[in-house]
Coordinates of C-alpha atoms and ligand atoms in Angstrom, one line a residue:
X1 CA -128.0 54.0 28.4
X2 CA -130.9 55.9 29.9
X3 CA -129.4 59.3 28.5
X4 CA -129.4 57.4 24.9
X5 CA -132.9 56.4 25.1
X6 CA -134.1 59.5 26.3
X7 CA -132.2 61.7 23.3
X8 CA -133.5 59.4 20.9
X9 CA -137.1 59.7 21.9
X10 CA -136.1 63.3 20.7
X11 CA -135.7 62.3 17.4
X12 CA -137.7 59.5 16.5
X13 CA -141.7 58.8 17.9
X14 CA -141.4 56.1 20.4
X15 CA -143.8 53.6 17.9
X16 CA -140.2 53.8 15.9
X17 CA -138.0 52.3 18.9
X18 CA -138.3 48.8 19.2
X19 CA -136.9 47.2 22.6
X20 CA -139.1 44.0 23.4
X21 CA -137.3 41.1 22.2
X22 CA -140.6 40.0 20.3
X23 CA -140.7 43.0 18.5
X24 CA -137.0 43.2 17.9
X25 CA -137.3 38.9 16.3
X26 CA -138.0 39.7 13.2
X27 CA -134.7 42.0 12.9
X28 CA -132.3 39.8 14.6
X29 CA -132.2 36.7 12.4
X30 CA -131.6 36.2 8.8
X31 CA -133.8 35.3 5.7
X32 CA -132.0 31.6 5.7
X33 CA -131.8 31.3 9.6
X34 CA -128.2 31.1 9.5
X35 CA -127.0 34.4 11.6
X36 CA -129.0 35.4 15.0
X37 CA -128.4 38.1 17.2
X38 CA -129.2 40.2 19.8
X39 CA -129.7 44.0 18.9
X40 CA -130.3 46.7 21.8
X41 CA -132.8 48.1 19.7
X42 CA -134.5 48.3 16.2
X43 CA -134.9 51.8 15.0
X44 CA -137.1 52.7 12.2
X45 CA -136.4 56.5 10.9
X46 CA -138.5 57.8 8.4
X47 CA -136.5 60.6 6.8
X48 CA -132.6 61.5 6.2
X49 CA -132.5 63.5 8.7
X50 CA -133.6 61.4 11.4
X51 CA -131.0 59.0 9.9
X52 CA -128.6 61.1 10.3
X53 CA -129.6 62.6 14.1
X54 CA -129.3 58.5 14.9
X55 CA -126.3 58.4 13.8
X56 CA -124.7 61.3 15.1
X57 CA -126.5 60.4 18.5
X58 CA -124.5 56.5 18.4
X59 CA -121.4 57.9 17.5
X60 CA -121.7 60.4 20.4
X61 CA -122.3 57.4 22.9
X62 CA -120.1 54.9 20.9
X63 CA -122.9 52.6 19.9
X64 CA -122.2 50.5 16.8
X65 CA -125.0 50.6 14.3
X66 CA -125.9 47.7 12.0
X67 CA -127.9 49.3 8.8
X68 CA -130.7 46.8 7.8
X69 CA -132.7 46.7 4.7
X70 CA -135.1 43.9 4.0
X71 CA -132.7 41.1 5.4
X72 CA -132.6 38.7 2.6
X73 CA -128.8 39.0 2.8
X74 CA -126.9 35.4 2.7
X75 CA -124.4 36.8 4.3
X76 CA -125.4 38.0 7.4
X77 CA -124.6 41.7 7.1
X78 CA -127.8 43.0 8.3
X79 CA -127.5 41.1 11.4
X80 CA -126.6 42.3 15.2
X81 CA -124.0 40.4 17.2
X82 CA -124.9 39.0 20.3
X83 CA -123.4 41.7 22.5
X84 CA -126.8 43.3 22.9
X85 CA -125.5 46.3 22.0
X86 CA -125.7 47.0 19.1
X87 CA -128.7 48.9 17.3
X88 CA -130.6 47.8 14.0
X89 CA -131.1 50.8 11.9
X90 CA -134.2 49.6 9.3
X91 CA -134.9 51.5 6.5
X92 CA -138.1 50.4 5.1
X93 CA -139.8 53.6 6.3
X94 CA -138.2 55.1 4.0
X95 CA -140.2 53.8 1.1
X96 CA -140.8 56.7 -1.6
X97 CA -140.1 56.6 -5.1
X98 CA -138.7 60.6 -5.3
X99 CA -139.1 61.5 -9.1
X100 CA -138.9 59.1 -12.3
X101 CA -137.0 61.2 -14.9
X102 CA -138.2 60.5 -18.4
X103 CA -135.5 62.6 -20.4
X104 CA -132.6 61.7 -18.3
X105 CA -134.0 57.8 -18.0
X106 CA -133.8 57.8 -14.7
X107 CA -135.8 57.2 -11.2
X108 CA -135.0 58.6 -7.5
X109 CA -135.5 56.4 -4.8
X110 CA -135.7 56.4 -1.1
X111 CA -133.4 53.2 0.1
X112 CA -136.2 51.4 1.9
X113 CA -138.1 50.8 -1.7
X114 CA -138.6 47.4 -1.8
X115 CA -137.0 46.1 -5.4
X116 CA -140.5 44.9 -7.3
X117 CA -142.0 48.5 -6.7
X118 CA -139.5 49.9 -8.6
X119 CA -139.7 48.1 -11.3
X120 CA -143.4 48.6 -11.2
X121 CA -143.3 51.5 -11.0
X122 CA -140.6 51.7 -14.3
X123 CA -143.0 49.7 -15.9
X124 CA -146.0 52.5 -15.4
X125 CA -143.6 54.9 -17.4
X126 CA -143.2 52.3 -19.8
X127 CA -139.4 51.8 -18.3
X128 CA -137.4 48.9 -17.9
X129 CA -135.5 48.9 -14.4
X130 CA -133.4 45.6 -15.0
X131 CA -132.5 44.3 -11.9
X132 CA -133.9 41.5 -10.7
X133 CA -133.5 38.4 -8.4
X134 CA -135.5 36.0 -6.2
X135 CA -135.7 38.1 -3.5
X136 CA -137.5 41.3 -5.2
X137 CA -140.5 41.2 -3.2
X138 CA -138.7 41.7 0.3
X139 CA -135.1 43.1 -0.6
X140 CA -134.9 47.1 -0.8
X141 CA -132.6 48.9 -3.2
X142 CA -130.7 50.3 -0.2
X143 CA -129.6 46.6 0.3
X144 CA -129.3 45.5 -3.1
X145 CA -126.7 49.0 -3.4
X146 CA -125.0 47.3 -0.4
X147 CA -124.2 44.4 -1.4
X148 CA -124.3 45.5 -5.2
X149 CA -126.7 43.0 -6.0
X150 CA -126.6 40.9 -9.4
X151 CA -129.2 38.5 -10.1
X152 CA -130.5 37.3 -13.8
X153 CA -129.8 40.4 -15.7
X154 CA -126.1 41.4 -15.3
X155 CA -125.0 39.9 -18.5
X156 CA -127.0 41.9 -20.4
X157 CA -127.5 45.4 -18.0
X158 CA -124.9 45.0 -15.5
X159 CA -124.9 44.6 -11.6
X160 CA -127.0 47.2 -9.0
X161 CA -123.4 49.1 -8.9
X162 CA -123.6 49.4 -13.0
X163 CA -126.9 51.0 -12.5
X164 CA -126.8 53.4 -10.0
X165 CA -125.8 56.9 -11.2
X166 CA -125.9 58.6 -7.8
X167 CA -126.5 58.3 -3.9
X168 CA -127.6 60.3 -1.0
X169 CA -125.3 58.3 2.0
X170 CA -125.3 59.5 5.8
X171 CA -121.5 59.4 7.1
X172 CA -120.4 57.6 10.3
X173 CA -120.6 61.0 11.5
X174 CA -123.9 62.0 10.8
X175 CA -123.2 64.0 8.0
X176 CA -125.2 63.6 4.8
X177 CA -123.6 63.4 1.1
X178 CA -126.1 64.5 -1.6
X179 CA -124.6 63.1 -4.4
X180 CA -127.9 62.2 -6.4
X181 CA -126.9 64.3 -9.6
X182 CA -128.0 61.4 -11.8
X183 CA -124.9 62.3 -13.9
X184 CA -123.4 59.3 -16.5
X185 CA -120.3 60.9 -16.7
X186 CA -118.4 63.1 -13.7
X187 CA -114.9 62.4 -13.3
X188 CA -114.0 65.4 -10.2
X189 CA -111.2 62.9 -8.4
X190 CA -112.4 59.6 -6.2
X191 CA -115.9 58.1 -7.2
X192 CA -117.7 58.0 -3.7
X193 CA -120.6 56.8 -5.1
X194 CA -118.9 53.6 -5.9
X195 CA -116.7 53.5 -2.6
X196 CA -119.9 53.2 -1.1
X197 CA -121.8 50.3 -3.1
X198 CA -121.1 47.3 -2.3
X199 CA -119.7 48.4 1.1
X200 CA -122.1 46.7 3.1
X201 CA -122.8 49.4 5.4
X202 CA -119.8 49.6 6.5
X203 CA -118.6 53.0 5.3
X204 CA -122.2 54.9 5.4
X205 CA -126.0 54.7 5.3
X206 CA -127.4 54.8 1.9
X207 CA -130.6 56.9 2.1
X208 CA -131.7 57.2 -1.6
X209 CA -130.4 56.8 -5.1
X210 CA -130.7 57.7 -8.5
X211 CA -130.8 54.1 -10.5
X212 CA -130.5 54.2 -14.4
X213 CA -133.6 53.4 -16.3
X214 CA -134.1 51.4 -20.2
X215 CA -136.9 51.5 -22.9
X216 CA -139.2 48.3 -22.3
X217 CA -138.4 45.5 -24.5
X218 CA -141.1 44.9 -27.3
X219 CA -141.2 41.1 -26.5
X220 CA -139.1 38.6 -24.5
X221 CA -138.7 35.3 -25.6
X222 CA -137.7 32.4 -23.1
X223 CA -136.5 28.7 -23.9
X224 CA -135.4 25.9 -22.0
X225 CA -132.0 24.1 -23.5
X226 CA -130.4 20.6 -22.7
X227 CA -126.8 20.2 -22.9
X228 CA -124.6 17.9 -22.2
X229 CA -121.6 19.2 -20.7
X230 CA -120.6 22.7 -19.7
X231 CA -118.1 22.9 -22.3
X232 CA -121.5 22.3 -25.1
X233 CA -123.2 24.8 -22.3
X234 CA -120.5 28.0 -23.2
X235 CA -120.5 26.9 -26.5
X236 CA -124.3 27.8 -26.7
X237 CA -123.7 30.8 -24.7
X238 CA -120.9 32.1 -27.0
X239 CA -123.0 31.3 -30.2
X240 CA -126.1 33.6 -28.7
X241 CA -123.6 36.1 -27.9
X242 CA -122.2 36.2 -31.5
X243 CA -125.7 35.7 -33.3
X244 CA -127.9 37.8 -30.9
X245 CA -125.9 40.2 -29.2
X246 CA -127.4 42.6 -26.8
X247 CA -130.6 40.8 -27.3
X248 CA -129.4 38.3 -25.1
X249 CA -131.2 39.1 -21.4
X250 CA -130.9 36.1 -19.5
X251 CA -128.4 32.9 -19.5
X252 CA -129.0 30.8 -16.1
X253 CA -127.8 27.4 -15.9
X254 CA -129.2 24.3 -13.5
X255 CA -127.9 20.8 -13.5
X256 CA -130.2 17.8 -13.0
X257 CA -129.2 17.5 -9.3
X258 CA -130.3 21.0 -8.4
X259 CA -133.9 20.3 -10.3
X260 CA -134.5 17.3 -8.5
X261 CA -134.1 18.8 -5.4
X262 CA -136.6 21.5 -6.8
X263 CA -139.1 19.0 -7.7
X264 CA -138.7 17.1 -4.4
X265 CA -140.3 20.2 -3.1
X266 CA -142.0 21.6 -5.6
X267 CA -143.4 19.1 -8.1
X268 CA -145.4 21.6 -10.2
X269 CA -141.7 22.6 -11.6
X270 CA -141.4 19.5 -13.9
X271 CA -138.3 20.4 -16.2
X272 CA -140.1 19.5 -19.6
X273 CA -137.0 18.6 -21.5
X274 CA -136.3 15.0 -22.3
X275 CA -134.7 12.4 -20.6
X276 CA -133.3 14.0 -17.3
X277 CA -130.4 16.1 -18.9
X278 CA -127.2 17.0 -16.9
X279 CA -127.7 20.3 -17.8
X280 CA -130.2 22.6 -18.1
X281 CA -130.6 26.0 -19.6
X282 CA -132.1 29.2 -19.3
X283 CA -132.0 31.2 -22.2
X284 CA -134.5 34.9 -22.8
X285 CA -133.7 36.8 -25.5
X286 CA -135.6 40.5 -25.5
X287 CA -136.0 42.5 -28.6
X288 CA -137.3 45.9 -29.6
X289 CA -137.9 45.5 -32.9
X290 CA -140.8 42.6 -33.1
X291 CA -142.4 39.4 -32.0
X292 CA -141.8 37.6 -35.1
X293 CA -137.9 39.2 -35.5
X294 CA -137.1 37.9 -32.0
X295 CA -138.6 34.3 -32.4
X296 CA -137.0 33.7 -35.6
X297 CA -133.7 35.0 -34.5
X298 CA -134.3 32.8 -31.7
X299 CA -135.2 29.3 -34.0
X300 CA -132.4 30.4 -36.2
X301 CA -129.8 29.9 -32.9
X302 CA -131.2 26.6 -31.6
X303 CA -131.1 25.2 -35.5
X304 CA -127.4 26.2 -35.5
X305 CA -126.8 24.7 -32.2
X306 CA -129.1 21.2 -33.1
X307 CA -126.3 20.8 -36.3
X308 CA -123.8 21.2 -34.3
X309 CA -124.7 19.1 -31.9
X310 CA -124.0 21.5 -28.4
X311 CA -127.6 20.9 -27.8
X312 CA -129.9 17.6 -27.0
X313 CA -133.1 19.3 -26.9
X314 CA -134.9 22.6 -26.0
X315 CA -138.6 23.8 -25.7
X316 CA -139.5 27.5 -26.3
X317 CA -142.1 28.6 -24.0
X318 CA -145.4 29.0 -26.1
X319 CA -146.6 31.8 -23.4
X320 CA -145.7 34.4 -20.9
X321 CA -147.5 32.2 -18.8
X322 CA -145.0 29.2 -19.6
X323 CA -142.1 31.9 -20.0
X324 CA -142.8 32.8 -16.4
X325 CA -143.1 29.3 -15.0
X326 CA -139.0 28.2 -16.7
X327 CA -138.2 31.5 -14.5
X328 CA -139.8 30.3 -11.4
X329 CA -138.3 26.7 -11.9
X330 CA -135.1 28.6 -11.9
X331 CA -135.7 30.6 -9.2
X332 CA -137.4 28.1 -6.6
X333 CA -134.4 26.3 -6.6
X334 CA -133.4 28.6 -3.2
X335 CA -136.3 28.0 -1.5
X336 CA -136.3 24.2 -1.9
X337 CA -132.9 24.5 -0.5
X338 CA -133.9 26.1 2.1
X339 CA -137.0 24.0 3.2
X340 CA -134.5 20.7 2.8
X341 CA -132.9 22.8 5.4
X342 CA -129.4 24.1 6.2
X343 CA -126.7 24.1 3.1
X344 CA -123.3 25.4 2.8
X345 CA -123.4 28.7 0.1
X346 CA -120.6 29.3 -2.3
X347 CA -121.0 32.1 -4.6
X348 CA -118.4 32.4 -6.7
X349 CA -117.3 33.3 -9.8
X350 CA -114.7 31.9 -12.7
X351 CA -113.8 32.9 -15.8
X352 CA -115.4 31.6 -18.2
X353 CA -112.3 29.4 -20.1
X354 CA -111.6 27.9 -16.8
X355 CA -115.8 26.7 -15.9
X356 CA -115.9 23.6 -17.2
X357 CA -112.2 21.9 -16.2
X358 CA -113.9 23.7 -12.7
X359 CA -116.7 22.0 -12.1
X360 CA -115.6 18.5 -13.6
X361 CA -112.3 18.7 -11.1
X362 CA -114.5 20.2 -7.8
X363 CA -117.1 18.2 -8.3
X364 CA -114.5 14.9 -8.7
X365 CA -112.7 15.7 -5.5
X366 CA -116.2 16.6 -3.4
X367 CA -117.4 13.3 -4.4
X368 CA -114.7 11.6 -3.2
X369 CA -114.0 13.2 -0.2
X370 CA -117.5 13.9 1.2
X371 CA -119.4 10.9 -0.1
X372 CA -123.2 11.1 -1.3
X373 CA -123.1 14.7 -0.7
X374 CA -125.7 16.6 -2.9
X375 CA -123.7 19.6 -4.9
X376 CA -126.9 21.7 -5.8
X377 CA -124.4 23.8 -8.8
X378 CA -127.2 26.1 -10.8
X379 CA -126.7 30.0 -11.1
X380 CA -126.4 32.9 -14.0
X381 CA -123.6 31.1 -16.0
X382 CA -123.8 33.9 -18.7
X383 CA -121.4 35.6 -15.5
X384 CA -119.5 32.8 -14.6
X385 CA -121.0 33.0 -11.4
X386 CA -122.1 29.8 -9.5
X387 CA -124.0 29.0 -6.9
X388 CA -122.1 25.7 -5.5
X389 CA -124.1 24.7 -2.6
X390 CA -123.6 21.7 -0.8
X391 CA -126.5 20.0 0.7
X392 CA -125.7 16.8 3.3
X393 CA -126.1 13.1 2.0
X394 CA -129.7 11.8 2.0
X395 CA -130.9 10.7 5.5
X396 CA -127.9 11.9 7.8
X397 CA -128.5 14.6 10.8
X398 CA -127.7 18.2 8.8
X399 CA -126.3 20.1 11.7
X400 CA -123.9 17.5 12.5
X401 CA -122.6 17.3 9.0
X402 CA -122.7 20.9 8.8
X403 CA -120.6 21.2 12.1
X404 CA -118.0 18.4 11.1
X405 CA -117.7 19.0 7.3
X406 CA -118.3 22.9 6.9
X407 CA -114.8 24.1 7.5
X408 CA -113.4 21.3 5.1
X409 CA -115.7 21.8 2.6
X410 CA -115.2 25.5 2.2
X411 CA -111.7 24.8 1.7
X412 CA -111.6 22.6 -0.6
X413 CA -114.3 24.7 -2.7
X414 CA -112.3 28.0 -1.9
X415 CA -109.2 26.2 -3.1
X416 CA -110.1 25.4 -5.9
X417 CA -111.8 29.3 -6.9
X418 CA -107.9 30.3 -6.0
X419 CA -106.4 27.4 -8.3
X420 CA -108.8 29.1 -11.0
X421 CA -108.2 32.6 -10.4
X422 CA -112.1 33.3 -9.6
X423 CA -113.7 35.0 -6.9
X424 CA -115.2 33.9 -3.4
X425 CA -118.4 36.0 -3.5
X426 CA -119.7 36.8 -7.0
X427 CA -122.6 38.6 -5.9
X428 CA -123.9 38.1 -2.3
X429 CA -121.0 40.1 -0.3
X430 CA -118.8 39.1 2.3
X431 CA -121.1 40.2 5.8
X432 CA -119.8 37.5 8.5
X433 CA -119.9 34.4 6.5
X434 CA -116.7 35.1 4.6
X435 CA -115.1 37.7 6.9
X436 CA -112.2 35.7 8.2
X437 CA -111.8 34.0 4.1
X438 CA -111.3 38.0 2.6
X439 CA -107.3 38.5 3.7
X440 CA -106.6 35.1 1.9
X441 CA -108.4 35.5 -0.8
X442 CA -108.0 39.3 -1.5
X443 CA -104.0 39.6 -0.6
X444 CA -102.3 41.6 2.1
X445 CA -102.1 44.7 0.1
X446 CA -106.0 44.6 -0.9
X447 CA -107.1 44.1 2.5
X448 CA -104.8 46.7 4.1
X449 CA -105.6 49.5 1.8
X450 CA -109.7 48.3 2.6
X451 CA -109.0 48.7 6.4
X452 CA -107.6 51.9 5.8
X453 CA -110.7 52.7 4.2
X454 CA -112.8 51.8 6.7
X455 CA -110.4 53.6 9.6
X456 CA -110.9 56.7 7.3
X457 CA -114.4 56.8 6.6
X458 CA -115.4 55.7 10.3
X459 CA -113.0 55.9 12.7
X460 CA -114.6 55.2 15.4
X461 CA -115.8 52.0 14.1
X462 CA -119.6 52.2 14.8
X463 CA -121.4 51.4 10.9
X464 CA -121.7 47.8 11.0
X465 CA -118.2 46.6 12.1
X466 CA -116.7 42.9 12.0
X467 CA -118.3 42.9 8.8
X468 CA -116.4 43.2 5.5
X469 CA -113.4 43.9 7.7
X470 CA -112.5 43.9 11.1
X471 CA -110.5 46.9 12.5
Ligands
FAD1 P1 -130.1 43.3 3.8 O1 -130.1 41.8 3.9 O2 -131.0 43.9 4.8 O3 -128.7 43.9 4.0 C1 -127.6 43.4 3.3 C2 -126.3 44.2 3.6 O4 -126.5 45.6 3.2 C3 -126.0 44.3 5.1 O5 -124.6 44.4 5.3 C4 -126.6 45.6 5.5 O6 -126.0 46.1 6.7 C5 -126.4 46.5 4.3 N1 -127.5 47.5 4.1 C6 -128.8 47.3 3.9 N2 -129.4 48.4 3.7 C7 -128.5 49.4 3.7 C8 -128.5 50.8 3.5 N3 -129.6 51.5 3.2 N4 -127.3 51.5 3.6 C9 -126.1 50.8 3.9 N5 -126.1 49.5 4.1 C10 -127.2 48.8 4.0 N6 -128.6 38.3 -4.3 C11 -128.0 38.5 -5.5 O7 -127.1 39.3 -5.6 N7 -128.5 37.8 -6.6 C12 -129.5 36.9 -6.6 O8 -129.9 36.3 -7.6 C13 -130.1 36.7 -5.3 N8 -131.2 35.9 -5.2 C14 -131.8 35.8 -3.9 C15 -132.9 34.9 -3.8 C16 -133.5 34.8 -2.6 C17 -134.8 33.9 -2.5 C18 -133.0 35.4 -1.5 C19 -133.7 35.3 -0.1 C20 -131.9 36.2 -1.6 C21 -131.3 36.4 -2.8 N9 -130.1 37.2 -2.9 C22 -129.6 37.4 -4.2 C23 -129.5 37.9 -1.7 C24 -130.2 39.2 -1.3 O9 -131.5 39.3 -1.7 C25 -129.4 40.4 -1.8 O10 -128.2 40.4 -1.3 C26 -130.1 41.7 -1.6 O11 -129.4 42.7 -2.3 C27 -130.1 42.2 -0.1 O12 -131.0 43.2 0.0 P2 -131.7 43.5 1.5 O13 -132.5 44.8 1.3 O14 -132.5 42.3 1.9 O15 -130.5 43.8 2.3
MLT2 C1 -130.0 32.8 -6.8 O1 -129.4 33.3 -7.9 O2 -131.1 32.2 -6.9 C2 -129.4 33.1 -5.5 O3 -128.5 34.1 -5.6 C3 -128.6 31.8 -5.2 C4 -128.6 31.1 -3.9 O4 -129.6 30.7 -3.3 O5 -127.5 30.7 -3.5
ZN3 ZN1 -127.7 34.4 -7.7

């Protein structure tokens, strides 16, 4: 190990090697506290190169390396094992924005850019770069390609995956692809840009990209809806789609149990609709024509949906002030979860026919099974994707429910995604959490031909393994 240490001092300054196991902390446990580990050390390169010297070095001395971007992963992806020997490779050295593109609509980025600077710096140029989630302040676009990101704009701009046009990726053997051509169309044989989104580290290090960028919208129009039911709820979501098209950005959905856990810890985020609704709804249109075209069109739609009665009530927020405190409502309903404490995650997705006979039957048979649980369902429902979290009953010891019930309740939720032809991770990735679920739920042929994959791309099995799939 001495021989390692010393050949890596070549490459990287020693500031950049982090051994001390208060240094390494913040590295070696998750965003939610859920996965801990012990990593032999945290290395922080500042260039592709060094990346790539790293990597060439592990794979010389068989040392597994666990790529690591801001760590707001659910899944715990970005986490060491316990073996101690395993190194954290961080990224968020690598922090440059590379070029912004203004005829090709398109910026260059170094994987360690954390996801609001991008879209600041878009916004400079008078760009649009649409993705966006809860975690933007800390998550980096390195990640967010990982684990091809969604968040509250898919419906209307696709995942992280529909937005890249090209990478730069260091290979298990610490050789680096430049494939940042920034092309939208380039069909020479297998797409490796796409083999490597979403791999989780797995397959290579992602060390910059070229991410697709859209004109501004003129204005943005935001409104809280009630419904009843989430058969009224895709009703409204099918009448936007037929009446407003692309306009529609944003289509979230919360029930009333997931806001009152909000507004347990977080009592600023009142929901101002009446009279406690089961559900409610998120709705932003954004328009380039004008203010007054996109507010209309946006009356017009609720009118239609008041007649014919899908909707119970719905406030429009009067400013971007109001606009952004409905997002925030929306989006604080994570971190109330997490200071209630530990919950059980289950992103998944379902078409859209099947949601509501979904949630009705899951919900009736988690209910009866695990009594005076709290089922904290909200997500981006314009997707299909939920976020079906279970949090313990009121007033009983979390980690013990967790321990007895977690294993049960998965099953019974996972169940039912197969029983509905859905998916088991909509938009979070597979990391550890769902490793041992993915043969199940994928089939034998899926999983085999991803294992072959993996044996291809890195056969030596030192980017992130037990992750994603075990070899
Ligand atoms: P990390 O957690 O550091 O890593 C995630 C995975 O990617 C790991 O497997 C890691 O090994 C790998 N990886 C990281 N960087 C690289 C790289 N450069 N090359 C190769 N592999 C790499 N996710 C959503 O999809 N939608 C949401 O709406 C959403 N909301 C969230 C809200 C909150 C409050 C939080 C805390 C998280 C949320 N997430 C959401 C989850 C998380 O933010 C995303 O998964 C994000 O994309 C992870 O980015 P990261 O930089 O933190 O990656
Ligand atoms: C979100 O959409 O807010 C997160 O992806 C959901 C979660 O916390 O499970
Ligand atoms: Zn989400």
């Amino acid at each position: 190990m001495q021989t390692f240490f010393h050949q890596l001092s070549h490459i990287l300054d020693q500031k950049y090697i982090l051994t001390d196991d208060q240094d390494m902390a913040p590295y070696s446990t998750d965003w939610r506290k859920r996965f801990s580990g012990k990593a032999l050390a945290v290395v922080l390169p500042g260039c592709s190169n060094e990346v790539a010297a790293i990597v060439k070095l592990c794979a010389e001395h068989h040392i597994a390396i666990v790529p690591q971007g801001g760590h707001t992963g659910f899944c715990g992806g970005a986490t060491p094992d316990n073996s101690g020997k395993q190194i954290v490779l961080n990224l968020k050295r690598m922090n440059q924005i590379l070029a912004v593109d203004i005829a090709n609509q398109t910026i260059t980025v170094q994987a360690g850019c954390i996801l609001q600077n991008i879209q600041e710096a878009a916004a400079e140029r008078g760009f649009l770069f649409p993705l966006s989630l809860g975690a933007e302040g800390s998550c980096m676009i390195g990640g967010n390609l990982a684990t091809n990101a969604g968040g509250t704009n898919v419906l209307r701009y696709g995942n992280a995956r529909d937005l890249c046009l090209g990478l730069e990726v260091v290979t298990a053997k610490g050789e680096i692809w430049n494939g940042l051509k920034g092309l939208r169309k380039d069909n020479t044989g297998y797409d490796l840009r796409d083999l490597f989104v979403g791999s989780e580290g797995t397959l290579g290090i992602i060390t910059s990209a070229v991410m697709k960028l859209y004109p501004l919208p003129i204005s943005q129009w935001t409104t809280l809806v009630a419904t009843e039911s989430i058969a009224h709820t895709i009703a409204l979501l099918n009448l936007f789609q037929k009446r407003a098209s692309s306009l529609l950005t944003g289509f979230e959905m919360m029930t009333h149990e997931s806001l009152a856990l909000n507004e347990k810890h977080f009592p600023q985020f009142k929901n101002p609709l009446n009279g406690e609704p089961p559900f409610t709804i998120l709705v932003e249109l954004s328009d380039h024509e004008s203010e007054a075209h996109v507010r209309q069109l946006l009356e017009t739609i609720l009118e239609e949906a008041f007649t014919a009665g899908i909707i119970a009530d719905a406030v429009i927020a009067n400013s971007l002030a109001q606009a952004n405190t409905f997002w925030h409502m929306r989006e604080h309903i994570t971190l109330a979860q997490a200071e209630e404490g530990a919950n059980l995650k289950h992103d998944i997705t379902i078409p859209l026919s099947s949601l509501d006979e979904f949630i009705c039957e899951t919900d009736g048979l988690m209910r009866n099974k695990f009594p005076g649980v709290r089922i904290i369902n909200f997500g981006h429902l314009g997707d299909g994707n939920l976020h079906y979290n279970i949090a313990p009953p009121e007033g009983v010891d979390q980690k013990t429910f967790n321990t007895n019930n977690e294993k049960a309740i998965h099953e019974l939720i996972y169940g039912q995604v197969e029983r509905f032809h859905g998916s088991i991770s909509a938009e979070h990735g597979v990391g550890q959490l769902k490793l041992a679920d993915l043969r199940g739920h994928k089939g034998d042929v899926a999983h085999d031909l991803m294992k072959a994959l993996k044996r291809a791309l890195d056969p030596q099995n030192i980017l992130n393994p037990n992750k994603v799939v075990s070899i």
